[in-house]
mmCIF file of C-alpha atoms in Angstrom:
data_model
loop_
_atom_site.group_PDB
_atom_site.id
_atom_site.type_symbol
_atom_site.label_atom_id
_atom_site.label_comp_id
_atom_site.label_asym_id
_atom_site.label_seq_id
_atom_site.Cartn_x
_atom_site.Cartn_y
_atom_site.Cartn_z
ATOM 1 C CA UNK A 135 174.344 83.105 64.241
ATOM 2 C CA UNK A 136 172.971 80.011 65.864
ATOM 3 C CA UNK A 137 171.678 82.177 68.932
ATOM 4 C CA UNK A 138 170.569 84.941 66.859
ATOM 5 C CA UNK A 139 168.069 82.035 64.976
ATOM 6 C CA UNK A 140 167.649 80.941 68.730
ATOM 7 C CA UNK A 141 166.203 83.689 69.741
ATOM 8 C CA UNK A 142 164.226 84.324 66.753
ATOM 9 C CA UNK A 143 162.516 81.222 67.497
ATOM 10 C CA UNK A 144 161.979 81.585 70.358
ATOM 11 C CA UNK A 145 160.178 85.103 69.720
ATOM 12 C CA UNK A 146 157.729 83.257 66.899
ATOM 13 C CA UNK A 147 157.192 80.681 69.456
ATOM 14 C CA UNK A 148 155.925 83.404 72.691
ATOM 15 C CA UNK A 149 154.032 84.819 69.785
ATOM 16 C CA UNK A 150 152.209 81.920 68.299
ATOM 17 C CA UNK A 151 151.491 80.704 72.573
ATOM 18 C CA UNK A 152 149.980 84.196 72.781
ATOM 19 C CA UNK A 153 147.512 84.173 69.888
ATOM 20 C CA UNK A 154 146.608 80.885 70.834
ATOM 21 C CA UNK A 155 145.827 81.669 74.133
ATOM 22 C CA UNK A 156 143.657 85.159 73.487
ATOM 23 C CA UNK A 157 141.282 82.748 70.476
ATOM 24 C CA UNK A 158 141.245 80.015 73.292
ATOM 25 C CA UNK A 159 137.663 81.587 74.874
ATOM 26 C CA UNK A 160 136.216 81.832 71.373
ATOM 27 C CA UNK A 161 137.457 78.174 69.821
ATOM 28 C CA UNK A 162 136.210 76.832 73.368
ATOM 29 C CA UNK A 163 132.974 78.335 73.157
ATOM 30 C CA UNK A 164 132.411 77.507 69.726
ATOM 31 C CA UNK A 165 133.664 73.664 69.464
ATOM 32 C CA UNK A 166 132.669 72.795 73.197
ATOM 33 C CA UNK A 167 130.233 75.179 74.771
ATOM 34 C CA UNK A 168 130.146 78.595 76.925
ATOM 35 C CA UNK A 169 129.995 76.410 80.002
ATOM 36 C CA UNK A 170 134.141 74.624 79.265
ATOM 37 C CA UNK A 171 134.687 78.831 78.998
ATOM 38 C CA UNK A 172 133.911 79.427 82.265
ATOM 39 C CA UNK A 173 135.666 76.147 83.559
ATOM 40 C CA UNK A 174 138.983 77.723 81.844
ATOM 41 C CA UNK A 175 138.168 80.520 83.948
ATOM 42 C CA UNK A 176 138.162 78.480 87.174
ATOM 43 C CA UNK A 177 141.188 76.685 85.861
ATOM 44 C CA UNK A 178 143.257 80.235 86.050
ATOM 45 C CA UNK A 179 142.055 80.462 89.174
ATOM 46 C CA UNK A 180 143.427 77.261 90.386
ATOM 47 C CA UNK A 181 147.010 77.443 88.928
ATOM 48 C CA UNK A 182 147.127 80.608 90.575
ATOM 49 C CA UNK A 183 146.288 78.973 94.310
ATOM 50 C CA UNK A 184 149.268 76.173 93.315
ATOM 51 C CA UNK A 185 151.836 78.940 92.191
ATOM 52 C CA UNK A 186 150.848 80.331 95.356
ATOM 53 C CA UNK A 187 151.392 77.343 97.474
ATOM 54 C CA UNK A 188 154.515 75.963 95.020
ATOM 55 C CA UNK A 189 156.438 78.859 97.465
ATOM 56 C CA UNK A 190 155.643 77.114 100.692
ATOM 57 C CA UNK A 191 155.508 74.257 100.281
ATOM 58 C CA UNK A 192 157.658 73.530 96.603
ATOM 59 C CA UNK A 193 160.742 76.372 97.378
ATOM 60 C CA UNK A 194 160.684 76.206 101.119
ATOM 61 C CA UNK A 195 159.531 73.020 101.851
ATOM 62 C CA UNK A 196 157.041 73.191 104.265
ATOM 63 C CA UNK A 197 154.078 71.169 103.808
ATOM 64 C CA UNK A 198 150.809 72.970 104.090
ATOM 65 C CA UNK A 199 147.229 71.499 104.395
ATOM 66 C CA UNK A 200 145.109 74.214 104.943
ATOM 67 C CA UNK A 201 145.840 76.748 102.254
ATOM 68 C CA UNK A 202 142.495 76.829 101.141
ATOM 69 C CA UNK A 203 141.981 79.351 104.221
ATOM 70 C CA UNK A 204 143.736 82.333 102.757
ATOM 71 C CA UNK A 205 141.651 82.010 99.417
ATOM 72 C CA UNK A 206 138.791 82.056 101.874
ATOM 73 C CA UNK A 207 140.167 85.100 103.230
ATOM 74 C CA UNK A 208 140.275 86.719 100.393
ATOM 75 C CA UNK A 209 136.956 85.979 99.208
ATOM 76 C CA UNK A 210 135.084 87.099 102.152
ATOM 77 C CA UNK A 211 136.947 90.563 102.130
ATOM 78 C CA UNK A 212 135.618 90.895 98.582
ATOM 79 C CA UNK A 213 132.027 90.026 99.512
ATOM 80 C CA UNK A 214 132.160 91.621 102.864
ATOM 81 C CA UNK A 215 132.774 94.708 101.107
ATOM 82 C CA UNK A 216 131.116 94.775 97.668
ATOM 83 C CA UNK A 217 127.356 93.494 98.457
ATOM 84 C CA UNK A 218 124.593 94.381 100.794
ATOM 85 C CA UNK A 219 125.800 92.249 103.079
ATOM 86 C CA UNK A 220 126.757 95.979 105.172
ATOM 87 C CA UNK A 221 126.259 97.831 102.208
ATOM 88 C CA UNK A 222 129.147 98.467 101.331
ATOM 89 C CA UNK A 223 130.709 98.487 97.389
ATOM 90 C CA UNK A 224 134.445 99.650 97.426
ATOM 91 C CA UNK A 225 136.218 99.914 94.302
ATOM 92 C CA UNK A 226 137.772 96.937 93.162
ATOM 93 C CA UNK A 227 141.521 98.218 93.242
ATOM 94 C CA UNK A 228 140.955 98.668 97.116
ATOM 95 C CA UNK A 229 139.459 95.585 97.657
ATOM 96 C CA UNK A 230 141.514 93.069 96.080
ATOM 97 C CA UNK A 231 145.266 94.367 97.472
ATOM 98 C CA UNK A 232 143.122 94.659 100.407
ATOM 99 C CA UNK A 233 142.461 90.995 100.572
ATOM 100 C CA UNK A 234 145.688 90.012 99.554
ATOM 101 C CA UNK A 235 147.480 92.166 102.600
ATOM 102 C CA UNK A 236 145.169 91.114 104.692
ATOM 103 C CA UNK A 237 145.736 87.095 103.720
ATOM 104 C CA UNK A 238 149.431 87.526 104.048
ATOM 105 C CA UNK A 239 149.019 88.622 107.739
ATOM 106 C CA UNK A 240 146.628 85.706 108.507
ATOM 107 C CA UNK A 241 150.022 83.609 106.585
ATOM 108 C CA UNK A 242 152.459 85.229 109.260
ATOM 109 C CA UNK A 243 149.752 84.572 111.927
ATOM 110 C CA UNK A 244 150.122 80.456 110.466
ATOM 111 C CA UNK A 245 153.561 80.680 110.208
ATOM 112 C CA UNK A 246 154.391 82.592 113.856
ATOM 113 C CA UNK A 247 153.877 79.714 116.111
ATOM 114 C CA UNK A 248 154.593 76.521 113.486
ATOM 115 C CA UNK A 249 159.012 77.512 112.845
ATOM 116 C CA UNK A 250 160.058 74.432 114.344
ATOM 117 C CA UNK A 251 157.325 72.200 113.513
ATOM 118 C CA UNK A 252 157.830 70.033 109.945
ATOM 119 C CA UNK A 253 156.782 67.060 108.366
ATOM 120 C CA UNK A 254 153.626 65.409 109.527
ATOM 121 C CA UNK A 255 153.529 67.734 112.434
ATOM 122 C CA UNK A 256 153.360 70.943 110.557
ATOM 123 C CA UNK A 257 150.580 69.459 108.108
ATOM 124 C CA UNK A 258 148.430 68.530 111.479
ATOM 125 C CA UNK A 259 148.758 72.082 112.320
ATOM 126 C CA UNK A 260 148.097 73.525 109.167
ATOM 127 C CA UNK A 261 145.102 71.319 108.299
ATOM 128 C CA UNK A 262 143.410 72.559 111.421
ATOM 129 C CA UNK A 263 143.988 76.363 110.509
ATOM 130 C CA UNK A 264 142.226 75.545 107.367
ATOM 131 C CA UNK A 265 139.343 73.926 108.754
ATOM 132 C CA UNK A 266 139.191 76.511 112.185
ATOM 133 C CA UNK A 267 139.152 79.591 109.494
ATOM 134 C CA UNK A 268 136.217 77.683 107.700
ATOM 135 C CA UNK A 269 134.271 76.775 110.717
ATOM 136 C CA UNK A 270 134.308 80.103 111.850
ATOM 137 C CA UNK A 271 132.795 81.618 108.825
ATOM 138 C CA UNK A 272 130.387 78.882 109.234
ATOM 139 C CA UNK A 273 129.007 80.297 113.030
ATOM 140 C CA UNK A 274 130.206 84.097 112.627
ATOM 141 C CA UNK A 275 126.266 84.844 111.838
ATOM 142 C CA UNK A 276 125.368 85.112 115.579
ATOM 143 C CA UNK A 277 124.894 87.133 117.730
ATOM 144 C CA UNK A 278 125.919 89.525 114.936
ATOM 145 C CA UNK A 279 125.956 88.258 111.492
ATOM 146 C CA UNK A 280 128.629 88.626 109.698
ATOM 147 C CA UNK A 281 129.444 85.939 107.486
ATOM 148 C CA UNK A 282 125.601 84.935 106.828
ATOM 149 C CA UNK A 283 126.648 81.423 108.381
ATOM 150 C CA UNK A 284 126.265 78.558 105.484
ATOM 151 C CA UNK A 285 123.686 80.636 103.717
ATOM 152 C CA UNK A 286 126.782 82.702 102.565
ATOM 153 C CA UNK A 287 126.811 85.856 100.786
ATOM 154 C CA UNK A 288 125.204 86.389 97.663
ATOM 155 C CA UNK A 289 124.329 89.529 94.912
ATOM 156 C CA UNK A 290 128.445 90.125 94.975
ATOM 157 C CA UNK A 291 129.718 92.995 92.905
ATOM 158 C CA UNK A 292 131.474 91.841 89.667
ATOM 159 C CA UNK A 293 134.967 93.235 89.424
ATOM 160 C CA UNK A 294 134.592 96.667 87.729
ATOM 161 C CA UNK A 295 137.722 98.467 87.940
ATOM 162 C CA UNK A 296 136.483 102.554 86.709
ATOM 163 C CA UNK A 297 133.134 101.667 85.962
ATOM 164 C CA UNK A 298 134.112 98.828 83.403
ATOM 165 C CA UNK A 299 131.951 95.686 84.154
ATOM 166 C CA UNK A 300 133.785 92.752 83.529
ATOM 167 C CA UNK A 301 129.988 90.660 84.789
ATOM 168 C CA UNK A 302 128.670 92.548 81.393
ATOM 169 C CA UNK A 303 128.847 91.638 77.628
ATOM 170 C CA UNK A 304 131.526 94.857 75.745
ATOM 171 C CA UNK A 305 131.853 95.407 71.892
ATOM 172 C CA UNK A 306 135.164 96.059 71.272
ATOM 173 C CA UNK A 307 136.559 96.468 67.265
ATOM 174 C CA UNK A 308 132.923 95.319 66.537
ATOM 175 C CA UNK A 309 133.646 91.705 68.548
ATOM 176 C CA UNK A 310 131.254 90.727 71.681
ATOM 177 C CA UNK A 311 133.280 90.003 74.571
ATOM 178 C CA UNK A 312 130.760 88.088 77.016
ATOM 179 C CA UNK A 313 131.520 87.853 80.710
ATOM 180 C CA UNK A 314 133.191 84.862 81.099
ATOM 181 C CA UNK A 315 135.479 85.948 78.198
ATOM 182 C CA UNK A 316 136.492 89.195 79.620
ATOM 183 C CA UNK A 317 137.138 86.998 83.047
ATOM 184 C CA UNK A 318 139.582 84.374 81.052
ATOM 185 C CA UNK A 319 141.286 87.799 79.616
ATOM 186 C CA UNK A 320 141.489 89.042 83.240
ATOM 187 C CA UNK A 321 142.845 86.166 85.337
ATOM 188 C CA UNK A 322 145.346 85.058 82.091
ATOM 189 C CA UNK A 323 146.606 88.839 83.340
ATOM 190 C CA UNK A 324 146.464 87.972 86.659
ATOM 191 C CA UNK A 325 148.082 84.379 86.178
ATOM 192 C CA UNK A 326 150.874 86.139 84.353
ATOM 193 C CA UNK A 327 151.854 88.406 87.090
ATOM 194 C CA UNK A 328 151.958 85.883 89.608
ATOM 195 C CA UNK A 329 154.191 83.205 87.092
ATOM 196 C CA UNK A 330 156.064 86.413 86.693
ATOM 197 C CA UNK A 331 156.968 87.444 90.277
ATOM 198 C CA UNK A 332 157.468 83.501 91.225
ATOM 199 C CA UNK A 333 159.722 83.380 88.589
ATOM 200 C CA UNK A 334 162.194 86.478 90.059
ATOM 201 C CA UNK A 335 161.373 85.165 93.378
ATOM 202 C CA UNK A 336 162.694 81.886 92.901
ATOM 203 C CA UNK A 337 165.924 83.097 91.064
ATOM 204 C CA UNK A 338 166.520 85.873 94.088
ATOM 205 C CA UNK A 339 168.325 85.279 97.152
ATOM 206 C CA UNK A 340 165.365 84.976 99.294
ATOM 207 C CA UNK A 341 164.787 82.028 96.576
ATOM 208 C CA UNK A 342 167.861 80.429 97.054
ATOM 209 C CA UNK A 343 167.281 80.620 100.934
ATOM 210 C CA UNK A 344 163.857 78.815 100.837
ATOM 211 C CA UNK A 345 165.585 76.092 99.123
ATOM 212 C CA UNK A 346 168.794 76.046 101.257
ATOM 213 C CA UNK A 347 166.048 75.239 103.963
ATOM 214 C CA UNK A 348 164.062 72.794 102.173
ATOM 215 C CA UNK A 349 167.203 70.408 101.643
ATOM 216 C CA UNK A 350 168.653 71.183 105.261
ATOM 217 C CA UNK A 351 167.157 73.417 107.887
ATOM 218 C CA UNK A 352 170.034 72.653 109.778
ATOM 219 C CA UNK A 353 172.830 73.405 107.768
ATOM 220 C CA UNK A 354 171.302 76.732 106.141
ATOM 221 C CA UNK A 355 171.061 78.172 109.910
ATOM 222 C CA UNK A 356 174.655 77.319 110.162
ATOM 223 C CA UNK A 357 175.373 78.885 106.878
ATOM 224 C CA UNK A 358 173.691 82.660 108.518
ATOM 225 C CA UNK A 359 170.554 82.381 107.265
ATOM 226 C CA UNK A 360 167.752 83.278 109.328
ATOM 227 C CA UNK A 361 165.114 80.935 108.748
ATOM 228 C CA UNK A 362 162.887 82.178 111.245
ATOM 229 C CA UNK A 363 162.304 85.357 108.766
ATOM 230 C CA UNK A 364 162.630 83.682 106.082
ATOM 231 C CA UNK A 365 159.928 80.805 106.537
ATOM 232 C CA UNK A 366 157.540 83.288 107.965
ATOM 233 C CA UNK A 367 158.558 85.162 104.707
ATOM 234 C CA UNK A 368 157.281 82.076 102.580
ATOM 235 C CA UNK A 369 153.982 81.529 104.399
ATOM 236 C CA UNK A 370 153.113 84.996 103.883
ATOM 237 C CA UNK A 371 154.371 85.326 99.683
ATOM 238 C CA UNK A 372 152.403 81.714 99.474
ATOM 239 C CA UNK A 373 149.346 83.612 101.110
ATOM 240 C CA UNK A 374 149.049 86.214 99.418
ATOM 241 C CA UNK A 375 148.880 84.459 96.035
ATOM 242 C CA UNK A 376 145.816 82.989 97.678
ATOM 243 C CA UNK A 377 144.549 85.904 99.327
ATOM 244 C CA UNK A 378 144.496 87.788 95.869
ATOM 245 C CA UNK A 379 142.829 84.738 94.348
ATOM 246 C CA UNK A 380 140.091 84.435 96.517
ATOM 247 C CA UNK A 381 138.827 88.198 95.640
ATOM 248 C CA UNK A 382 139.021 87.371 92.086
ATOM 249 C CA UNK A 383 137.019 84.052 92.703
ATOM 250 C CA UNK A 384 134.113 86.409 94.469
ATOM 251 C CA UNK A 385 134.224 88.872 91.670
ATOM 252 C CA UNK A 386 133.659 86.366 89.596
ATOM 253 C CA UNK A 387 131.378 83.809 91.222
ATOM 254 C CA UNK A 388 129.214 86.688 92.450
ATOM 255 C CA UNK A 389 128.574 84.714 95.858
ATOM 256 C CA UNK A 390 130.847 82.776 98.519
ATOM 257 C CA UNK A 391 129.761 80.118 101.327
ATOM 258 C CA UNK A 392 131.934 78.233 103.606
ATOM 259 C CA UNK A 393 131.417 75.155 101.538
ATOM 260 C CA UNK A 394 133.604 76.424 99.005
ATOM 261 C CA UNK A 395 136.815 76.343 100.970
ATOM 262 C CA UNK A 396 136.794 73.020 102.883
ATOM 263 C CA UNK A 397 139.458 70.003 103.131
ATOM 264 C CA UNK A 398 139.029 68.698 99.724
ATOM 265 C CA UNK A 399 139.997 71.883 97.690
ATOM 266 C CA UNK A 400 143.049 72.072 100.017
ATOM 267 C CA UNK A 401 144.225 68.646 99.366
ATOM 268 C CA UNK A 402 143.456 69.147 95.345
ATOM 269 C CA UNK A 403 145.620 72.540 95.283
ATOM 270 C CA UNK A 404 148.547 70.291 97.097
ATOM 271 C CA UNK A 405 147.958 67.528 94.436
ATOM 272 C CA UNK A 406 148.497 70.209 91.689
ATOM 273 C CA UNK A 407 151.774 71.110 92.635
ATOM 274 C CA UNK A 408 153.393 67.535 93.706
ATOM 275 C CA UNK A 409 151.946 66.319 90.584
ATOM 276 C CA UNK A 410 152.863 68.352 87.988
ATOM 277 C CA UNK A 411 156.201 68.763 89.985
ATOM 278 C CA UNK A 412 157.110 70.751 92.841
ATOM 279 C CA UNK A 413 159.462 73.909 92.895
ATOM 280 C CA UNK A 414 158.747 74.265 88.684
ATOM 281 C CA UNK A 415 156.893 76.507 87.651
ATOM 282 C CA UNK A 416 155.835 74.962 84.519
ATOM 283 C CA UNK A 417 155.056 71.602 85.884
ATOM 284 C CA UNK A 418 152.990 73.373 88.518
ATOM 285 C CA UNK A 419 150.995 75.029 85.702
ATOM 286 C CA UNK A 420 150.287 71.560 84.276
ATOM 287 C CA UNK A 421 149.317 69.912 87.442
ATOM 288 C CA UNK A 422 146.558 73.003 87.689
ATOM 289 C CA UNK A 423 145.662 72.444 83.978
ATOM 290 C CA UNK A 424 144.840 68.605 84.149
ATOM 291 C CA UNK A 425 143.297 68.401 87.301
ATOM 292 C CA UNK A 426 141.040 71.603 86.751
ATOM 293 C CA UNK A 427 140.297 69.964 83.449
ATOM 294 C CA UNK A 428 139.930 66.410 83.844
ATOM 295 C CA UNK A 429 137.955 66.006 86.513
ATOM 296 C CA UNK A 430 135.220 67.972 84.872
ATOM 297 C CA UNK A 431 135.974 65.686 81.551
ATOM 298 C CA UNK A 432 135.554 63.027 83.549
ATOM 299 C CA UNK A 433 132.333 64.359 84.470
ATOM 300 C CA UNK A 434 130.564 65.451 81.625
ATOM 301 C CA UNK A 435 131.859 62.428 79.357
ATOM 302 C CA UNK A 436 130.952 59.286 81.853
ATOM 303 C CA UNK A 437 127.414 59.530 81.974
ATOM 304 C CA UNK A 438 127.084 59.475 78.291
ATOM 305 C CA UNK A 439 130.030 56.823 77.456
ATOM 306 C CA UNK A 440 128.017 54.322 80.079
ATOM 307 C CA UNK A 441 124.854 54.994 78.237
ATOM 308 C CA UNK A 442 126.497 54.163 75.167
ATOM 309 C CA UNK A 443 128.160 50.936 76.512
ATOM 310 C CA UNK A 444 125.736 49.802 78.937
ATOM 311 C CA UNK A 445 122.375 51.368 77.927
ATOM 312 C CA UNK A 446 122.252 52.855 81.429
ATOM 313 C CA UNK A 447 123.759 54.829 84.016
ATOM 314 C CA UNK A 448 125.549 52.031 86.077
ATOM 315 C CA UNK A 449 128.039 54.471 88.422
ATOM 316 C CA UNK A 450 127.160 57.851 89.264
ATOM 317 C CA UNK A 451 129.213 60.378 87.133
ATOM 318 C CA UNK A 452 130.442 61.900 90.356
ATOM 319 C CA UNK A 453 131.993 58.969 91.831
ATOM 320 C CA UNK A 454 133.154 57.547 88.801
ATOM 321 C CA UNK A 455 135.497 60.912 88.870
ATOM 322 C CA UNK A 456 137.051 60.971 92.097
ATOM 323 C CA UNK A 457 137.680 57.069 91.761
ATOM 324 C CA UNK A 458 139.146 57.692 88.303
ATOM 325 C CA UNK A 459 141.362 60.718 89.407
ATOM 326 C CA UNK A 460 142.443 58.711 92.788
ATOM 327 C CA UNK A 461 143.596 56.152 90.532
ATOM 328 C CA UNK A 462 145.539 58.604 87.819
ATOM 329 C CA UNK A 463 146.792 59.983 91.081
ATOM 330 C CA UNK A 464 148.294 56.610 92.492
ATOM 331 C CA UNK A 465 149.934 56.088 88.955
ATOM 332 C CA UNK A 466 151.307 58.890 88.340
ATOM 333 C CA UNK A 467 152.779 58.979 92.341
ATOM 334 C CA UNK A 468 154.378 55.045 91.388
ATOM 335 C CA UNK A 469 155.702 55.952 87.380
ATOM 336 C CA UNK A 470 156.837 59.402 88.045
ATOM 337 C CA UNK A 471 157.015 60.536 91.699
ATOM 338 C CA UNK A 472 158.783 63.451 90.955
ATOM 339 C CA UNK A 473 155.868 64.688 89.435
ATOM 340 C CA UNK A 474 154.899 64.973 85.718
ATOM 341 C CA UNK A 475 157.284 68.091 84.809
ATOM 342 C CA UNK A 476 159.867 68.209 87.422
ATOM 343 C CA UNK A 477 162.638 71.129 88.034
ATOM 344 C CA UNK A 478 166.262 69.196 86.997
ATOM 345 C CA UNK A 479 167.488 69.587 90.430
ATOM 346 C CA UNK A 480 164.632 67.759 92.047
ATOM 347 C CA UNK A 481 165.070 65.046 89.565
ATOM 348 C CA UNK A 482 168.328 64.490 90.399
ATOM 349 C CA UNK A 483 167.527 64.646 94.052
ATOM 350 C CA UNK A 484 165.278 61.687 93.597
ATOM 351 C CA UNK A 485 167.612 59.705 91.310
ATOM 352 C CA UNK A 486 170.986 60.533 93.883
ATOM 353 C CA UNK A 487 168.291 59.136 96.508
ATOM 354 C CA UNK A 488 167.940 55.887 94.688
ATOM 355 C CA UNK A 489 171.050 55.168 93.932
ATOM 356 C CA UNK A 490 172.052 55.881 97.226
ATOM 357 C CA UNK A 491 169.243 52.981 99.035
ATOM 358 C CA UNK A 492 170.648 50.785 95.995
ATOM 359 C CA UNK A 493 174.342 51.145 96.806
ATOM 360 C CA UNK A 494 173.244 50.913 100.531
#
């Protein structure tokens, strides 16, 4: 009886989350503005990158500084091939699987000569795949442009899978659906699938391997598990996340440049996941949540709250953010290193650790 109320509950609750979250573009738009709409939008985006990078570097361990190539990856594929750039405008339902195969081989590419690296070591490495794949987009626009060098590609196709425009405004059951409505409605979708499949992934056997090697390389090669495949495995599930990310981010943005994918959005993606708690999915959502968010509170509501204090503009707005979210970061890293949201097993990791320096 009490599960049968359980689960009843639980049903209402799904529900209630759901209806929330299809008014969320329409209460957002009409208490705060169309603009916090389209920063939802980029929020999706984001907690899709950390998902994708909660595999490698959350499940199997491996610490990964340049993930912000693969989303590059990804994005040029979609703009290589949906603008004048060659003329070219493939559908959309080539060009996104496209640039998510495409990201997970440039993941096994990573991952190929890095097996026995970890640590600092493997976060040197990675960092400079991340900022070689940017540079090159940077100077691939001679002799033969490709990339349009740091001009970047513009006039991008929206994502329009059989003719339905998702840059466009739709009537549907007499409501207007703008464009950056029909985007939250799309990458919610998209997000979904992606908590979905990291969810059976991390409950699978190939799951349970990623961790085996993330506690002790050592001892899950002596156990028979081939951690050769299965790190390669990681680097190229973690990649394609990204890969398929980046074509949505093109769709949507409607023009890429090289400055989009440099050092700093890496390093925010990795914050997202070891702050709201690495190997949970949950807490990984919330770490792409409030530092998508925040940031651009941050933003928007410093100028103003100066002007009211002060009378002027003492620190610029921009600044004041990235000192502001250094210093949440720093806190939250002393109070609750585990991260905000934590999976149970990593808590007690951390706790077993401390008790074992105290008994020590």
């Amino acid at each position: 009886m009490f599960l049968k109320r359980h689960l009843l509950d639980s049903r209402w609750l799904w529900a209630g989350a759901f209806l929330a979250l299809l008014c969320l573009p329409f209460v957002t738009d009409a208490l705060l503005g169309r603009g916090w709409v389209r920063i939802a939008d980029f929020a999706l985006l984001y907690i899709m990158l950390a998902l994708g990078l909660n595999i490698v570097v959350g499940y199997a361990g491996l610490l990964d500084l340049g993930y912000i190539a693969f989303f590059a990856v990804g994005a040029y594929n979609y703009a290589l091939l949906s603008s004048p750039q060659f003329g070219l405008h493939w559908p959309v339902w080539v060009i996104l699987p496209l640039g998510a195969l495409l990201a997970c081989g440039f993941g096994v590419l990573l991952g190929a000569p890095t097996l026995r690296l970890r640590g600092d070591y493997l976060a040197i490495v990675t960092l400079g795949f991340g900022e070689i794949i940017r540079i090159f987009l940077n100077n691939l626009n001679a002799p033969v442009n490709i990339t349009n060098g740091p001009q970047g590609i513009s006039m991008i196709d929206p994502i329009a899978p059989s003719g339905f425009s998702f840059g466009a405004t739709h009537e549907l059951f007499g409501i207007s659906l703008p464009s950056v409505h029909l985007y939250f409605y799309l990458f919610l979708a998209f997000t979904g699938l992606v908590i979905f499949i990291s969810r059976r992934l991390e409950h699978s056997r190939i799951g349970r391997a990623w961790m085996a090697i993330r506690e002790d390389e050592v001892a899950a090669e002596a156990m028979g598990i081939n951690t050769r495949n299965v790190k390669l495995l990681a680097f190229a599930m973690g990649a394609t996340f990204g890969g398929l990310s980046g074509g949505l981010f093109a769709g949507f943005q409607g023009f890429v440049s090289p400055e989009s994918f440099g050092l700093l959005e890496s390093v925010m993606i990795l914050c997202m996941v070891v702050l709201g708690g690495m190997g949970n999915i949950a807490g990984v959502v919330l770490g792409g949540l409030l530092l998508a968010l925040l940031p651009e509170a941050f933003r928007h509501g410093a100028g103003p709250l100066q002007q009211a204090i002060f009378g002027q503009t003492l620190i610029d707005p921009e600044s004041l953010r990235m000192l502001l979210f250094g210093v949440a970061l720093i806190a939250v890293m002393l109070l609750r290193p585990a991260g905000l949201w934590p999976s149970g097993k990593r808590r007690r990791e951390l706790n077993e650790g401390e008790n074992h320096d105290l008994g020590q």
